[in-house]
PDB file of C-alpha atoms in Angstrom:
ATOM      1  CA  MET A1171     -21.232  56.626  15.565  1.00 70.00           C
ATOM      2  CA  ARG A1172     -19.921  59.748  17.355  1.00 75.00           C
ATOM      3  CA  ALA A1173     -20.901  57.817  20.652  1.00 73.00           C
ATOM      4  CA  ARG A1174     -19.423  54.525  19.660  1.00 77.00           C
ATOM      5  CA  SER A1175     -15.959  56.096  19.486  1.00 78.00           C
ATOM      6  CA  PHE A1176     -15.958  58.034  22.042  1.00 78.00           C
ATOM      7  CA  MET A1177     -16.526  54.976  24.211  1.00 73.00           C
ATOM      8  CA  ILE A1178     -13.702  52.755  22.229  1.00 76.00           C
ATOM      9  CA  GLU A1179     -11.454  56.207  23.107  1.00 78.00           C
ATOM     10  CA  ALA A1180     -12.670  56.376  26.666  1.00 76.00           C
ATOM     11  CA  THR A1181     -12.114  52.756  27.412  1.00 74.00           C
ATOM     12  CA  GLU A1182      -8.809  52.619  25.808  1.00 73.00           C
ATOM     13  CA  TRP A1183      -7.246  55.716  27.941  1.00 72.00           C
ATOM     14  CA  VAL A1184      -8.916  53.961  30.921  1.00 71.00           C
ATOM     15  CA  SER A1185      -7.301  50.820  30.326  1.00 68.00           C
ATOM     16  CA  ILE A1186      -3.498  51.189  28.629  1.00 71.00           C
ATOM     17  CA  ARG A1187      -2.806  55.427  29.751  1.00 64.00           C
ATOM     18  CA  ASP A1188      -0.804  55.853  32.723  1.00 64.00           C
ATOM     19  CA  TRP A1189      -3.980  58.387  34.193  1.00 57.00           C
ATOM     20  CA  ARG A1190      -3.856  56.141  37.260  1.00 59.00           C
ATOM     21  CA  THR A1191       0.208  56.927  38.317  1.00 61.00           C
ATOM     22  CA  ASP A1192      -0.046  60.793  36.946  1.00 59.00           C
ATOM     23  CA  GLN A1193      -1.488  61.826  40.373  1.00 57.00           C
ATOM     24  CA  SER A1194       1.069  63.895  42.417  1.00 56.00           C
ATOM     25  CA  ASP A1195       0.269  63.489  46.158  1.00 54.00           C
ATOM     26  CA  GLU A1196      -3.222  62.153  45.991  1.00 55.00           C
ATOM     27  CA  THR A1197      -5.251  59.020  44.633  1.00 62.00           C
ATOM     28  CA  LEU A1198      -7.841  59.271  41.683  1.00 58.00           C
ATOM     29  CA  ALA A1199     -10.263  58.141  44.527  1.00 60.00           C
ATOM     30  CA  ASP A1200      -9.623  61.053  46.456  1.00 69.00           C
ATOM     31  CA  GLN A1201      -9.780  63.651  43.626  1.00 78.00           C
ATOM     32  CA  PRO A1202     -12.820  65.738  43.359  1.00 88.00           C
ATOM     33  CA  ALA A1203     -14.424  65.303  40.550  1.00 91.00           C
ATOM     34  CA  ARG A1204     -13.905  68.511  39.157  1.00 93.00           C
ATOM     35  CA  ASP A1205     -10.475  68.797  39.782  1.00 93.00           C
ATOM     36  CA  PHE A1206      -9.887  65.582  37.539  1.00 92.00           C
ATOM     37  CA  ALA A1207     -12.384  67.512  34.293  1.00 94.00           C
ATOM     38  CA  SER A1208     -10.299  70.184  35.239  1.00 94.00           C
ATOM     39  CA  GLY A1209      -6.806  68.273  34.457  1.00 93.00           C
ATOM     40  CA  VAL A1210      -8.766  66.610  31.360  1.00 94.00           C
ATOM     41  CA  PHE A1211      -9.897  69.554  29.846  1.00 94.00           C
ATOM     42  CA  ASP A1212      -6.752  71.445  30.487  1.00 96.00           C
ATOM     43  CA  LYS A1213      -4.236  68.727  28.631  1.00 95.00           C
ATOM     44  CA  PHE A1214      -6.545  68.917  25.740  1.00 95.00           C
ATOM     45  CA  TRP A1215      -6.934  72.578  25.558  1.00 95.00           C
ATOM     46  CA  LYS A1216      -3.285  72.508  25.167  1.00 95.00           C
ATOM     47  CA  LYS A1217      -2.791  70.458  22.575  1.00 95.00           C
ATOM     48  CA  VAL A1218      -5.605  72.623  20.564  1.00 96.00           C
ATOM     49  CA  ALA A1219      -4.065  76.328  21.800  1.00 95.00           C
ATOM     50  CA  LYS A1220      -0.321  74.754  20.562  1.00 94.00           C
ATOM     51  CA  GLY A1221      -1.788  73.079  17.456  1.00 91.00           C
ATOM     52  CA  GLY A1222      -3.326  75.406  15.847  1.00 91.00           C
ATOM     53  CA  LYS A1223      -0.853  78.094  16.139  1.00 89.00           C
ATOM     54  CA  ASN A1224       0.451  78.198  12.982  1.00 89.00           C
ATOM     55  CA  LEU A1225      -3.004  77.261  11.041  1.00 89.00           C
ATOM     56  CA  VAL A1226      -2.941  78.470   7.653  1.00 90.00           C
ATOM     57  CA  ASP A1227       0.605  77.486   7.372  1.00 92.00           C
ATOM     58  CA  ALA A1228       0.463  73.707   8.979  1.00 92.00           C
ATOM     59  CA  ASP A1229       0.662  70.910   6.627  1.00 92.00           C
ATOM     60  CA  ASP A1230      -2.695  68.452   6.263  1.00 90.00           C
ATOM     61  CA  GLU A1231      -1.353  66.152   8.730  1.00 92.00           C
ATOM     62  CA  THR A1232      -0.892  69.042  11.907  1.00 93.00           C
ATOM     63  CA  ARG A1233      -4.100  69.791  11.028  1.00 93.00           C
ATOM     64  CA  HIS A1234      -5.687  66.839  10.988  1.00 93.00           C
ATOM     65  CA  LYS A1235      -4.250  66.156  14.372  1.00 94.00           C
ATOM     66  CA  LEU A1236      -5.652  69.235  15.939  1.00 95.00           C
ATOM     67  CA  ARG A1237      -8.415  67.942  14.203  1.00 94.00           C
ATOM     68  CA  ILE A1238      -8.330  65.228  16.586  1.00 95.00           C
ATOM     69  CA  ALA A1239      -7.341  67.295  19.533  1.00 95.00           C
ATOM     70  CA  ALA A1240     -10.680  69.764  19.300  1.00 96.00           C
ATOM     71  CA  LYS A1241     -12.941  66.476  18.818  1.00 95.00           C
ATOM     72  CA  LYS A1242     -11.071  64.658  21.977  1.00 95.00           C
ATOM     73  CA  LEU A1243     -11.574  67.927  24.021  1.00 96.00           C
ATOM     74  CA  ARG A1244     -15.370  68.610  22.702  1.00 95.00           C
ATOM     75  CA  TYR A1245     -16.099  65.078  23.597  1.00 95.00           C
ATOM     76  CA  ALA A1246     -15.051  65.065  27.348  1.00 95.00           C
ATOM     77  CA  ALA A1247     -16.605  68.542  27.966  1.00 95.00           C
ATOM     78  CA  GLU A1248     -19.757  66.903  26.155  1.00 95.00           C
ATOM     79  CA  PHE A1249     -19.026  64.406  28.660  1.00 95.00           C
ATOM     80  CA  PHE A1250     -18.585  66.006  32.044  1.00 95.00           C
ATOM     81  CA  GLU A1251     -21.219  68.778  31.761  1.00 94.00           C
ATOM     82  CA  PRO A1252     -22.913  68.107  34.093  1.00 94.00           C
ATOM     83  CA  LEU A1253     -20.186  69.039  37.002  1.00 94.00           C
ATOM     84  CA  TYR A1254     -20.726  72.377  35.496  1.00 92.00           C
ATOM     85  CA  ASN A1255     -24.226  73.095  36.243  1.00 87.00           C
ATOM     86  CA  SER A1256     -24.353  76.486  37.791  1.00 91.00           C
ATOM     87  CA  LYS A1257     -25.997  79.076  35.656  1.00 94.00           C
ATOM     88  CA  ALA A1258     -22.800  81.196  34.619  1.00 93.00           C
ATOM     89  CA  GLU A1259     -21.441  78.297  34.011  1.00 92.00           C
ATOM     90  CA  ALA A1260     -23.653  76.400  31.960  1.00 93.00           C
ATOM     91  CA  LYS A1261     -23.535  79.181  30.020  1.00 94.00           C
ATOM     92  CA  ARG A1262     -19.619  79.518  29.499  1.00 94.00           C
ATOM     93  CA  HIS A1263     -20.084  75.234  28.532  1.00 95.00           C
ATOM     94  CA  ARG A1264     -23.069  76.590  25.692  1.00 95.00           C
ATOM     95  CA  ARG A1265     -20.343  79.046  24.388  1.00 96.00           C
ATOM     96  CA  PHE A1266     -17.970  76.883  24.175  1.00 96.00           C
ATOM     97  CA  MET A1267     -19.291  74.321  22.840  1.00 96.00           C
ATOM     98  CA  LYS A1268     -20.433  76.117  19.771  1.00 97.00           C
ATOM     99  CA  MET A1269     -17.069  77.550  19.280  1.00 96.00           C
ATOM    100  CA  MET A1270     -16.287  73.674  19.556  1.00 96.00           C
ATOM    101  CA  GLU A1271     -18.706  73.041  17.032  1.00 96.00           C
ATOM    102  CA  ILE A1272     -17.310  75.711  14.602  1.00 96.00           C
ATOM    103  CA  LEU A1273     -14.262  74.935  14.622  1.00 96.00           C
ATOM    104  CA  GLN A1274     -14.509  71.593  14.016  1.00 95.00           C
ATOM    105  CA  ASP A1275     -16.712  71.691  11.315  1.00 94.00           C
ATOM    106  CA  GLN A1276     -14.126  73.898   9.702  1.00 94.00           C
ATOM    107  CA  LEU A1277     -11.235  71.493  10.165  1.00 95.00           C
ATOM    108  CA  GLY A1278     -13.687  68.626   8.779  1.00 92.00           C
ATOM    109  CA  SER A1279     -13.761  70.623   5.976  1.00 89.00           C
ATOM    110  CA  LEU A1280     -10.258  71.048   5.026  1.00 91.00           C
ATOM    111  CA  ASN A1281      -9.288  67.735   5.992  1.00 89.00           C
ATOM    112  CA  ASP A1282     -12.176  66.798   3.288  1.00 84.00           C
ATOM    113  CA  LEU A1283     -10.532  69.039   0.781  1.00 83.00           C
ATOM    114  CA  ALA A1284      -6.939  67.589   1.950  1.00 84.00           C
ATOM    115  CA  THR A1285      -8.443  63.990   1.441  1.00 81.00           C
ATOM    116  CA  ALA A1286     -10.619  64.271  -1.829  1.00 74.00           C
ATOM    117  CA  HIS A1287      -8.158  64.173  -4.492  1.00 73.00           C
ATOM    118  CA  ASP A1288      -7.312  60.492  -3.223  1.00 73.00           C
ATOM    119  CA  MET A1289     -10.888  59.645  -2.284  1.00 74.00           C
ATOM    120  CA  LEU A1290     -11.522  60.195  -6.083  1.00 71.00           C
ATOM    121  CA  ALA A1291      -8.997  58.401  -7.406  1.00 71.00           C
ATOM    122  CA  ALA A1292      -9.260  55.359  -5.130  1.00 77.00           C
ATOM    123  CA  LEU A1293     -13.147  55.417  -6.376  1.00 72.00           C
ATOM    124  CA  GLU A1294     -11.806  55.958 -10.071  1.00 69.00           C
ATOM    125  CA  LEU A1295     -13.822  59.334 -10.190  1.00 69.00           C
ATOM    126  CA  SER A1296     -10.979  62.107 -10.929  1.00 67.00           C
ATOM    127  CA  ASP A1297     -12.035  62.485 -14.380  1.00 68.00           C
ATOM    128  CA  VAL A1298     -15.834  63.201 -13.671  1.00 75.00           C
ATOM    129  CA  ALA A1299     -16.305  66.572 -14.742  1.00 74.00           C
ATOM    130  CA  GLY A1300     -16.651  68.772 -11.720  1.00 69.00           C
ATOM    131  CA  ALA A1301     -14.562  66.380  -9.640  1.00 65.00           C
ATOM    132  CA  LYS A1302     -11.560  68.656  -9.370  1.00 68.00           C
ATOM    133  CA  ASP A1303     -13.915  71.468  -8.147  1.00 65.00           C
ATOM    134  CA  LEU A1304     -14.300  69.721  -4.796  1.00 65.00           C
ATOM    135  CA  TYR A1305     -10.181  70.104  -3.900  1.00 63.00           C
ATOM    136  CA  SER A1306      -9.767  73.919  -5.760  1.00 67.00           C
ATOM    137  CA  THR A1307      -6.939  75.928  -4.162  1.00 67.00           C
ATOM    138  CA  GLU A1308      -9.377  78.921  -3.913  1.00 69.00           C
ATOM    139  CA  ASP A1309     -11.386  76.991  -1.287  1.00 74.00           C
ATOM    140  CA  LYS A1310      -8.581  76.054   0.455  1.00 84.00           C
ATOM    141  CA  SER A1311      -7.205  80.147   0.996  1.00 85.00           C
ATOM    142  CA  LYS A1312     -10.362  80.568   2.161  1.00 88.00           C
ATOM    143  CA  LEU A1313     -11.056  77.694   4.702  1.00 90.00           C
ATOM    144  CA  LEU A1314      -7.688  77.787   6.184  1.00 92.00           C
ATOM    145  CA  LYS A1315      -8.633  81.482   6.949  1.00 93.00           C
ATOM    146  CA  ASP A1316     -12.168  80.544   8.619  1.00 93.00           C
ATOM    147  CA  ALA A1317     -10.255  77.616  10.323  1.00 94.00           C
ATOM    148  CA  ALA A1318      -7.706  80.010  12.325  1.00 95.00           C
ATOM    149  CA  LYS A1319     -10.712  82.517  13.314  1.00 95.00           C
ATOM    150  CA  ALA A1320     -12.297  79.262  14.376  1.00 96.00           C
ATOM    151  CA  HIS A1321      -9.274  78.372  16.284  1.00 96.00           C
ATOM    152  CA  ASP A1322      -8.810  81.581  18.189  1.00 95.00           C
ATOM    153  CA  ALA A1323     -12.239  81.803  19.294  1.00 94.00           C
ATOM    154  CA  PRO A1324     -12.368  79.066  21.611  1.00 93.00           C
ATOM    155  CA  VAL A1325      -8.624  79.144  22.613  1.00 92.00           C
ATOM    156  CA  ASP A1326      -9.397  83.428  23.054  1.00 92.00           C
ATOM    157  CA  ALA A1327     -12.247  82.892  25.186  1.00 91.00           C
ATOM    158  CA  ARG A1328     -12.590  81.963  29.023  1.00 90.00           C
ATOM    159  CA  ARG A1329     -12.867  78.514  29.922  1.00 91.00           C
ATOM    160  CA  PHE A1330     -15.803  77.353  31.513  1.00 91.00           C
ATOM    161  CA  TRP A1331     -13.816  75.057  33.558  1.00 92.00           C
ATOM    162  CA  ARG A1332     -12.127  77.761  35.369  1.00 84.00           C
TER     163      ARG A1332
END
């Protein structure tokens, strides 16, 4: 499922986006793959860094957008992994991927919490015993703190592509 989503997004990006005209003085064909990948990482990394600045105070939609940006950064890092194969680069890449996985998990838990009420209502399960425990505000406070910590780790870490 994840691979299919990535392929659809990659195809959309290649087909629709203006990435081909976003080059300063060089054509894409003349640009080294690592330079291109670094540009992609920088773009997504900025969205992740900016999107999580006030994560604890952000609304659910903002956190969801951050989750999507984090997903794109992680998938791009997986796709371009073979370009970073020295021992030091591979180690930094593995560390970065682990941090991104943790961030995605935390943001996913927050998204689950944000959508649980509506999902249970749609399934007519809101009145089932224990249903309200799936979206308690006590859990949200801890999840927000954990997500903020998970966000800071890859943002503050040395970027494997630089």
